[in-house]
Short mmCIF file of C-alpha atoms and ligand atoms in Angstrom, two decimals:
data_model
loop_
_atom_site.label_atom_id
_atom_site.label_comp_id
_atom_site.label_asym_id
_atom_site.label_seq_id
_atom_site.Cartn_x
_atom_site.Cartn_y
_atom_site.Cartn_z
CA UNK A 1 -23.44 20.24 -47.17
CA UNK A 2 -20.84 17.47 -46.19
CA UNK A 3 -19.82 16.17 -49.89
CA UNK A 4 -16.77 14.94 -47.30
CA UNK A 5 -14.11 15.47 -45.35
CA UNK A 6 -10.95 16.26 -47.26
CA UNK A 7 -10.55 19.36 -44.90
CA UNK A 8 -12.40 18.41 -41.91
CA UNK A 9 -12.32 21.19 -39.23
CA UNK A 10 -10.03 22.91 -40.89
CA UNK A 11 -10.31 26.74 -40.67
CA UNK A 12 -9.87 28.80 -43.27
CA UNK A 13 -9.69 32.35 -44.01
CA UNK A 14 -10.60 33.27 -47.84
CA UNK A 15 -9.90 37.07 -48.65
CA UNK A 16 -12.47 38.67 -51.46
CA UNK A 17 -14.99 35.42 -51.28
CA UNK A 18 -18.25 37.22 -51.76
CA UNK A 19 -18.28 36.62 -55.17
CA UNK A 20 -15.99 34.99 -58.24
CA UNK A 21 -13.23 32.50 -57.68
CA UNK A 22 -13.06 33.31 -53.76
CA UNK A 23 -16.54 32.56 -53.48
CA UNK A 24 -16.33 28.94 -55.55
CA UNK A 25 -13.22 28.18 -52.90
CA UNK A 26 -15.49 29.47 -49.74
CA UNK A 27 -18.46 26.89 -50.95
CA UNK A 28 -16.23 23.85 -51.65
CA UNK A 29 -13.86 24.50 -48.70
CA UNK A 30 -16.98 24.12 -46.22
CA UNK A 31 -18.35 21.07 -48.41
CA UNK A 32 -15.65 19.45 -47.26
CA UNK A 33 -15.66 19.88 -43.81
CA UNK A 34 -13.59 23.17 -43.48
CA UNK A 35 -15.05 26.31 -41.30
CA UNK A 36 -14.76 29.26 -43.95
CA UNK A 37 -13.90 32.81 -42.95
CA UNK A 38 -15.55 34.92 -46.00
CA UNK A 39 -13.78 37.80 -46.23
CA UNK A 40 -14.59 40.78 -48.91
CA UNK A 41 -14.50 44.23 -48.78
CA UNK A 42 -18.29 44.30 -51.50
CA UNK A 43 -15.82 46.56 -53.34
CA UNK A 44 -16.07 47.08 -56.92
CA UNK A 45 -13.65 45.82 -59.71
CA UNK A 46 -11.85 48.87 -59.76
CA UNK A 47 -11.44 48.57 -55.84
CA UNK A 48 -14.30 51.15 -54.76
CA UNK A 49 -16.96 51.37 -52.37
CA UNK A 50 -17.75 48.39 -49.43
CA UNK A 51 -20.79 46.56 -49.01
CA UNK A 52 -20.54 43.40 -46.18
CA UNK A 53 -23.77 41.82 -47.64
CA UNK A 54 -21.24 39.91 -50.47
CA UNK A 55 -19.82 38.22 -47.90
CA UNK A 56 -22.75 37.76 -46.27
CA UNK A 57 -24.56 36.38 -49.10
CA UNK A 58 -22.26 33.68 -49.38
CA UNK A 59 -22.03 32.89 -45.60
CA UNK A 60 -25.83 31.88 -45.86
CA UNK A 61 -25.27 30.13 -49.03
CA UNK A 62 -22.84 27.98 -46.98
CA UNK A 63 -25.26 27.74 -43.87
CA UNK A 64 -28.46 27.38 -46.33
CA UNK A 65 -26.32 23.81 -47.14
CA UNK A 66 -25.45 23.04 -43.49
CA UNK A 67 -21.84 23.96 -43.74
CA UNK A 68 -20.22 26.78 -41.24
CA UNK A 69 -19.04 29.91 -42.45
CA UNK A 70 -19.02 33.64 -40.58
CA UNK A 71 -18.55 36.47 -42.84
CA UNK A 72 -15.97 39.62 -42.33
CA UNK A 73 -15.96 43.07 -44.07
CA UNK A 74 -12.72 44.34 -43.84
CA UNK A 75 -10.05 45.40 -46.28
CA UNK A 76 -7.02 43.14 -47.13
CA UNK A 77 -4.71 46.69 -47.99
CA UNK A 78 -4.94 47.74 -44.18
CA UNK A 79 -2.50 46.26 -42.09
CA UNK A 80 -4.98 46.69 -38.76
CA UNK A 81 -7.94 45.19 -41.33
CA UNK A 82 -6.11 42.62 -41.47
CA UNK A 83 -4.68 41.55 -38.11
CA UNK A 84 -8.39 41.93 -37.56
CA UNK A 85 -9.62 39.30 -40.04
CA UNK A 86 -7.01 36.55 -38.62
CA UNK A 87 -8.07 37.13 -34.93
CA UNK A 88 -11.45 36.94 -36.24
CA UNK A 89 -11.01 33.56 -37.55
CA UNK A 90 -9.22 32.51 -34.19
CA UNK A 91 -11.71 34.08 -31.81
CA UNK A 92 -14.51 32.65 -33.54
CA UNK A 93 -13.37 28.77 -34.52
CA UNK A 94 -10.02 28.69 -31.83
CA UNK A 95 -7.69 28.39 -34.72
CA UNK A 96 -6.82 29.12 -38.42
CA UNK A 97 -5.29 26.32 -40.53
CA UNK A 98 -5.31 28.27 -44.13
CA UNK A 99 -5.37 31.65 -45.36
CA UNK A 100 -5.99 31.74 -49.44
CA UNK A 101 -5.49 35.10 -50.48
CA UNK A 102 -7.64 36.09 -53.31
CA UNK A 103 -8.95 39.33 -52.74
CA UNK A 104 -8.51 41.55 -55.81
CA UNK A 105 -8.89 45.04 -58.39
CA UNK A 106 -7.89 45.83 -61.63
CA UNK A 107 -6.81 49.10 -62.29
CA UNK A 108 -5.39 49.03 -66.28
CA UNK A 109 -3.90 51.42 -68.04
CA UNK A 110 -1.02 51.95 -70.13
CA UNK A 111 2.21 52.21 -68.55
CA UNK A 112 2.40 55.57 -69.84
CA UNK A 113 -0.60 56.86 -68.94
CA UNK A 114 -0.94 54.93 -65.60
CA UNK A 115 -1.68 57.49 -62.31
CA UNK A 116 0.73 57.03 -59.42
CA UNK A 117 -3.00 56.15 -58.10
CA UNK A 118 -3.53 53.19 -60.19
CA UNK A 119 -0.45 51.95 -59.18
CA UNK A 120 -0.98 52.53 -55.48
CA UNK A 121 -4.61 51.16 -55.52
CA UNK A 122 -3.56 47.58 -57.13
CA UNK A 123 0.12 47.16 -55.53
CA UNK A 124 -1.73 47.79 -52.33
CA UNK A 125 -4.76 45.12 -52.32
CA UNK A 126 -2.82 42.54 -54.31
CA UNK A 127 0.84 42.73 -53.28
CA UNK A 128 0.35 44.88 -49.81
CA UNK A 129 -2.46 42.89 -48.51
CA UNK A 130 -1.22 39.16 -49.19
CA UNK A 131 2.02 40.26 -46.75
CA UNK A 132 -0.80 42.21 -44.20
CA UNK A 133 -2.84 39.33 -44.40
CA UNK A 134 -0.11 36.73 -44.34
CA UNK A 135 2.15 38.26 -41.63
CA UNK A 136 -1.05 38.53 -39.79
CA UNK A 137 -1.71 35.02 -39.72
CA UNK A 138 2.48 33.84 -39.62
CA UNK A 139 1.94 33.75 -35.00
CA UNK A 140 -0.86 31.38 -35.31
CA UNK A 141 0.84 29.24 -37.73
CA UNK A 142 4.32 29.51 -36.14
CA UNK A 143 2.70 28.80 -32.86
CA UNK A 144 0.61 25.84 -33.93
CA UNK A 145 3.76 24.83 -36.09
CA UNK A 146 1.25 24.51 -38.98
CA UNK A 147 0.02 26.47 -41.63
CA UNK A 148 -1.05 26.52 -45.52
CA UNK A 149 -0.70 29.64 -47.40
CA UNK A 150 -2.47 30.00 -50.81
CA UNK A 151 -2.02 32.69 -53.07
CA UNK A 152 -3.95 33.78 -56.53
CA UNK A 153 -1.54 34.76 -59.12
CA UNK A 154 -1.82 35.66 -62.68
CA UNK A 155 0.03 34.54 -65.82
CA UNK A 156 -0.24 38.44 -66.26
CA UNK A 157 3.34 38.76 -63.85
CA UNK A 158 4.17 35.39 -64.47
CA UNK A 159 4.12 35.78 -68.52
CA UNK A 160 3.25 39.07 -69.33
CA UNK A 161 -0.02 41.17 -70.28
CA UNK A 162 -0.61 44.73 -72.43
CA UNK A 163 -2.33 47.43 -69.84
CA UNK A 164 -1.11 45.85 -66.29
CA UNK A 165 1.91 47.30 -65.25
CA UNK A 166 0.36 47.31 -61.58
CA UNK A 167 -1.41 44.24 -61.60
CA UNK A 168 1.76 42.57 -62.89
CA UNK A 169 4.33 43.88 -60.94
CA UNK A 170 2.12 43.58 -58.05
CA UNK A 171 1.13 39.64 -59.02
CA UNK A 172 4.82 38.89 -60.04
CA UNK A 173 6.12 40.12 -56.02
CA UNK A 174 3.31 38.03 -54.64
CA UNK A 175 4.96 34.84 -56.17
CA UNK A 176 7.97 35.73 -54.71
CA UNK A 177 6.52 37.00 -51.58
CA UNK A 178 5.47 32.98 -51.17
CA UNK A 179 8.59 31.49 -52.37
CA UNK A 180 10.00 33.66 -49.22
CA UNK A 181 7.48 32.60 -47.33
CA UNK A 182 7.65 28.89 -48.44
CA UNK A 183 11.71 28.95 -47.00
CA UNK A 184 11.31 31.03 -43.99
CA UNK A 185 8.77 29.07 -42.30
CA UNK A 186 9.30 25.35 -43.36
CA UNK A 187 10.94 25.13 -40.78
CA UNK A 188 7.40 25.39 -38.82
CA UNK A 189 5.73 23.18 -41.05
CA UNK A 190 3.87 25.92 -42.30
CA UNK A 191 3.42 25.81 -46.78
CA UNK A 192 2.68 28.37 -49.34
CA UNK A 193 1.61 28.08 -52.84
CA UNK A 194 0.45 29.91 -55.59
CA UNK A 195 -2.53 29.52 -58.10
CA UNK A 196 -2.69 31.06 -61.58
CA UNK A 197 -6.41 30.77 -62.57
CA UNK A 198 -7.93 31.43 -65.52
CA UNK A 199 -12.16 32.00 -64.99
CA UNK A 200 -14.59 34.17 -66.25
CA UNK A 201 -15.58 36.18 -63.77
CA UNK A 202 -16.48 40.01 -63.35
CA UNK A 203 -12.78 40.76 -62.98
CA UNK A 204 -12.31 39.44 -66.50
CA UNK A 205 -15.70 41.11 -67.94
CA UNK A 206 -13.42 44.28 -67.22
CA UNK A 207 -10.88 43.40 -70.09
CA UNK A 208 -11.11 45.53 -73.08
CA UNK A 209 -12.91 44.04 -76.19
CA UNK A 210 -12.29 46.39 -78.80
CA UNK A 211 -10.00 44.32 -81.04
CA UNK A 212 -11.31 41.22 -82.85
CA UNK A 213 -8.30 39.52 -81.09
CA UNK A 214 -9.49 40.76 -77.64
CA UNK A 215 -13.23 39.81 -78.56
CA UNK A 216 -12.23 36.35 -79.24
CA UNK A 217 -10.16 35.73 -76.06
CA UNK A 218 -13.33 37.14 -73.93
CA UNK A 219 -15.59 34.47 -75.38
CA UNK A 220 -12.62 31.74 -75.00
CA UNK A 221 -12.35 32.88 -71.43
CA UNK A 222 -16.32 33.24 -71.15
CA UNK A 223 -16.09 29.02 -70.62
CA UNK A 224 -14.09 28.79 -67.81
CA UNK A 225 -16.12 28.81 -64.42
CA UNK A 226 -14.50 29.98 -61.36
CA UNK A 227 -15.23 26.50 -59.48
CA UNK A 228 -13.05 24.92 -61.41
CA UNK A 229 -10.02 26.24 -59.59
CA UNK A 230 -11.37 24.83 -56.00
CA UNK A 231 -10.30 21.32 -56.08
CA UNK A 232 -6.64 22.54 -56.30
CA UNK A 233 -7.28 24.79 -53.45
CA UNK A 234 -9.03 22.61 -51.46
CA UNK A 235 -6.14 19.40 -51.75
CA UNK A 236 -3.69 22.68 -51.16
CA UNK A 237 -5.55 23.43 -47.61
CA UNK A 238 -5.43 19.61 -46.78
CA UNK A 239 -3.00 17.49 -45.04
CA UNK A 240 -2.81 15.47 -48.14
CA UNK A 241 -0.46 18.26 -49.74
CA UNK A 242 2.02 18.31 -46.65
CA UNK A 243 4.66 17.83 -48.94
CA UNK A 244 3.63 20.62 -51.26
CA UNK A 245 5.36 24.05 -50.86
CA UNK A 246 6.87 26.75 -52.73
CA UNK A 247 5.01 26.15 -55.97
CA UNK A 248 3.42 27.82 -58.71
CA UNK A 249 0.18 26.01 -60.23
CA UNK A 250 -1.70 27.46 -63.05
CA UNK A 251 -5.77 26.25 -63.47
CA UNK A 252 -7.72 26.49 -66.41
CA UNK A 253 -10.72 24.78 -66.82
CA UNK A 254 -10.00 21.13 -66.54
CA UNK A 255 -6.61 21.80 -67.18
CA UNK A 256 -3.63 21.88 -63.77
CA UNK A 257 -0.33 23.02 -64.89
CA UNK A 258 2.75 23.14 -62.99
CA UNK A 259 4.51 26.57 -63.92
CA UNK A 260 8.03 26.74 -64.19
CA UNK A 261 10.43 29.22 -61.90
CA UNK A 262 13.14 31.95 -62.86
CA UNK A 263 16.37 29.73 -63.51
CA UNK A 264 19.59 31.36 -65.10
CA UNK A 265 18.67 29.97 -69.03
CA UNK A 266 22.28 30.18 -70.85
CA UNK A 267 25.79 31.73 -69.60
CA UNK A 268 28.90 33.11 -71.23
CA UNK A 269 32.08 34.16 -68.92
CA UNK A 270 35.22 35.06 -69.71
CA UNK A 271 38.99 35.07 -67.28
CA UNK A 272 39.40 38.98 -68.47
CA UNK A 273 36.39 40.33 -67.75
CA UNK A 274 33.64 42.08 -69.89
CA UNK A 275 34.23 45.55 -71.33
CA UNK A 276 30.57 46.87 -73.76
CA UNK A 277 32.47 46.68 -76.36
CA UNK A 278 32.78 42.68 -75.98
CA UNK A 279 29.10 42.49 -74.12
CA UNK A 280 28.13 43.50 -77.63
CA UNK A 281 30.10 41.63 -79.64
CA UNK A 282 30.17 38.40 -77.92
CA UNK A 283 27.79 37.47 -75.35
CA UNK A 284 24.57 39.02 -77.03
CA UNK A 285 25.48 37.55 -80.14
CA UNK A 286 25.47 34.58 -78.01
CA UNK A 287 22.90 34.72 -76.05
CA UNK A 288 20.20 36.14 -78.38
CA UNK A 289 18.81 32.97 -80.03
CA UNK A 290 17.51 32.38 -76.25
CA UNK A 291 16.03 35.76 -75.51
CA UNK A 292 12.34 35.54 -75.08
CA UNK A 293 9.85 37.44 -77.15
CA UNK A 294 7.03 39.68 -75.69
CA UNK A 295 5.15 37.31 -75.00
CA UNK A 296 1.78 37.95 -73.41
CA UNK A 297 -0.22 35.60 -71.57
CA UNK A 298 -2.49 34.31 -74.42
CA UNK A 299 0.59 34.01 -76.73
CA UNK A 300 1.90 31.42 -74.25
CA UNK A 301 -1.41 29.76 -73.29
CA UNK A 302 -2.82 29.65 -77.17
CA UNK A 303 -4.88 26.84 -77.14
CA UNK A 304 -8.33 26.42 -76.45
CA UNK A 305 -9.13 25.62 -73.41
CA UNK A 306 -9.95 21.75 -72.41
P1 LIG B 401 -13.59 39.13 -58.52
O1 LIG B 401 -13.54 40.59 -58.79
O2 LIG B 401 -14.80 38.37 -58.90
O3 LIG B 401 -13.27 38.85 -56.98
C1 LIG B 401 -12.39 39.62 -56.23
C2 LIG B 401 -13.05 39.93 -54.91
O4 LIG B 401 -12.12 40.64 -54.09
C3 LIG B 401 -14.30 40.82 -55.05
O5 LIG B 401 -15.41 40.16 -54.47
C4 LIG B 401 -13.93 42.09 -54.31
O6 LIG B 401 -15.01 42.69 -53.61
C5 LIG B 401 -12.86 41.61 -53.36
N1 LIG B 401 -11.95 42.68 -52.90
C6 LIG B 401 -11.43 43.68 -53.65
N2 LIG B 401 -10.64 44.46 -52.89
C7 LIG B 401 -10.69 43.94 -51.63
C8 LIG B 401 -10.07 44.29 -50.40
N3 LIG B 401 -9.27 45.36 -50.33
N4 LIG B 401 -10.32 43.53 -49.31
C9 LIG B 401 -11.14 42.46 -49.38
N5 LIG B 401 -11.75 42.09 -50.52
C10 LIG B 401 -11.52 42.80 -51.63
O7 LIG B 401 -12.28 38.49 -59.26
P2 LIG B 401 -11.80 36.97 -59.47
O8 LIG B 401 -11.62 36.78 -60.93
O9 LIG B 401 -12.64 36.02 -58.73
O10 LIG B 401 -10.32 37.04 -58.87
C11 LIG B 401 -9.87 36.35 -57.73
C12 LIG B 401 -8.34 36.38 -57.70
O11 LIG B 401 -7.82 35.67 -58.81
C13 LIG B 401 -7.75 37.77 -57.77
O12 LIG B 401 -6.61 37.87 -56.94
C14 LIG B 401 -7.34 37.90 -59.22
O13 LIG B 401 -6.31 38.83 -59.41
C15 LIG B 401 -6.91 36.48 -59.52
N6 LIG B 401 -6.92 36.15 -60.93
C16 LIG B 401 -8.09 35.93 -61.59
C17 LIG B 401 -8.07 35.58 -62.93
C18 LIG B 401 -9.30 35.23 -63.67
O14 LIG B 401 -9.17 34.70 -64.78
N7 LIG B 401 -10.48 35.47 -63.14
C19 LIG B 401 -6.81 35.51 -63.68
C20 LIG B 401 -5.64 35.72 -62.89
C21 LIG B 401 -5.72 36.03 -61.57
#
């Protein structure tokens, strides 16, 4: 399997890599050298059932190629899961280098007909179990005064998408959730990122098709294979991105964007102080040409891919 080194002995833990995007980053991670920890649950897109032979699968892919890889079964939303998965990865290889949380569910709905389950179930594998995971791991790192965090995202909490209220929210705190990350622990040399993807994958088979518009952003979406978001992950888990923290990346196809972060956009003040009645009369007046639209993701991204 050695394609080369770029993360040679490296040991990384990648959470929901039996199949999709995780699994694409498991492969190309051990290509180059790294010792992968495939992690997934085997659950389904909605985030039910468990079946370890996902994992598995892909663990003998990696061996099939000569690369090293153990699998793990456990759940990302379960704080004891978790602390499991990291010692895992340090029991069996002696350290961890990278954790790339990617483990995912979708649970959509409209906002007002979304179940206090639906919310529970999504903020609790995507936004719950990146801290459980990460917090897990933030000893070894601390300790070893070295560490590179990873985290999927989606231009669904960055931008904004119809249906996701939980997936957005959940997706929007896990960019922050590495931005805090990013500052509190620079200071041990550890990193944290985040990547956006877009790739077809099951997870995206799930989104509804019943509008013409929806149809024809399923097929656009149909081109973009999940290994095209490894080589950012891989250069992420490599020394060569030492000086890389606290960012947001977006992948699509052959396409790497930079995306930009929450900065105030245009200001009004006043020595008096604001009463409504001036709030409405002056500073939205003022402000409005700059507020956004509702922009969903595809509005913002609405060019074919490259
Ligand atoms: P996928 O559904 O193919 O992969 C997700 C994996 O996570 C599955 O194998 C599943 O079994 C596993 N999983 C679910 N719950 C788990 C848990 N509690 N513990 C451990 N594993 C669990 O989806 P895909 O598309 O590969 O998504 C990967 C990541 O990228 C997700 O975080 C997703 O939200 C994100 N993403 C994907 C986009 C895309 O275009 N495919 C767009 C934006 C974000």
């Amino acid at each position: 399997m050695s394609a080369g080194g770029f993360v040679k002995d490296k040991v990384v833990l990648v959470t929901g890599a039996g199949g999709g995007i995780g699994r694409d980053f498991a492969i190309a991670l051990a290509r180059e050298g790294a010792r992968v920890v495939v992690n997934d649950l085997g659950a389904t897109v909605n985030g039910e059932g468990r079946d370890i032979s996902r994992a598995q699968s892909v663990v003998d892919e990696i061996k099939a190629a000569g690369g090293v890889a153990v699998a793990n079964g456990d759940s990302v939303a379960d704080w004891e899961a978790a602390n499991r998965m990291v010692a895992q990865a340090v029991e069996t290889f002696g350290r961890l280098d990278c954790v790339i949380n990617n483990a995912g569910i979708l649970r959509d709905r409209y906002f007002h007909n979304m179940s206090v389950d639906e919310w529970r179930a999504v903020i609790d594998v995507h936004l719950n179990g990146a801290f459980y995971v990460s917090r897990a791991a933030a000893p070894h790192f601390k300790e070893q005064q070295s560490g590179s965090y990873i985290h999927m995202v989606s231009t669904s909490g960055l931008i904004g998408n119809l249906g996701q209220a939980n997936y957005s929210a959940a997706k929007l705190g896990v960019a922050a959730l590495s931005k805090s990350i990013a500052m509190d622990m620079a200071r041990f040399n550890v990193r944290s990122n985040c990547i956006s993807p877009f790739a077809w994958s099951r997870m995206i088979g799930a989104m509804p098709t019943e509008t013409p518009e929806q149809k024809a952003r399923v097929e656009r979406l149909q081109k973009m294979e999940t290994s095209k978001i490894a080589p950012l992950a891989v250069f992420l888990a490599s020394d060569q991105a030492a000086d890389v923290s606290g960012q947001i990346f977006s992948v699509r196809a052959n396409e790497i964007f930079l995306m930009s972060q929450m900065r105030p956009l245009r200001g009004m003040h006043t020595a008096e102080g604001w009463t409504p009645q001036s709030v409405a009369e002056r500073v939205i007046p003022a402000l409005r040409p700059s507020f956004y639209k509702l922009d969903r993701s595809q509005d913002v991204f609405d060019w074919d891919p490259v």
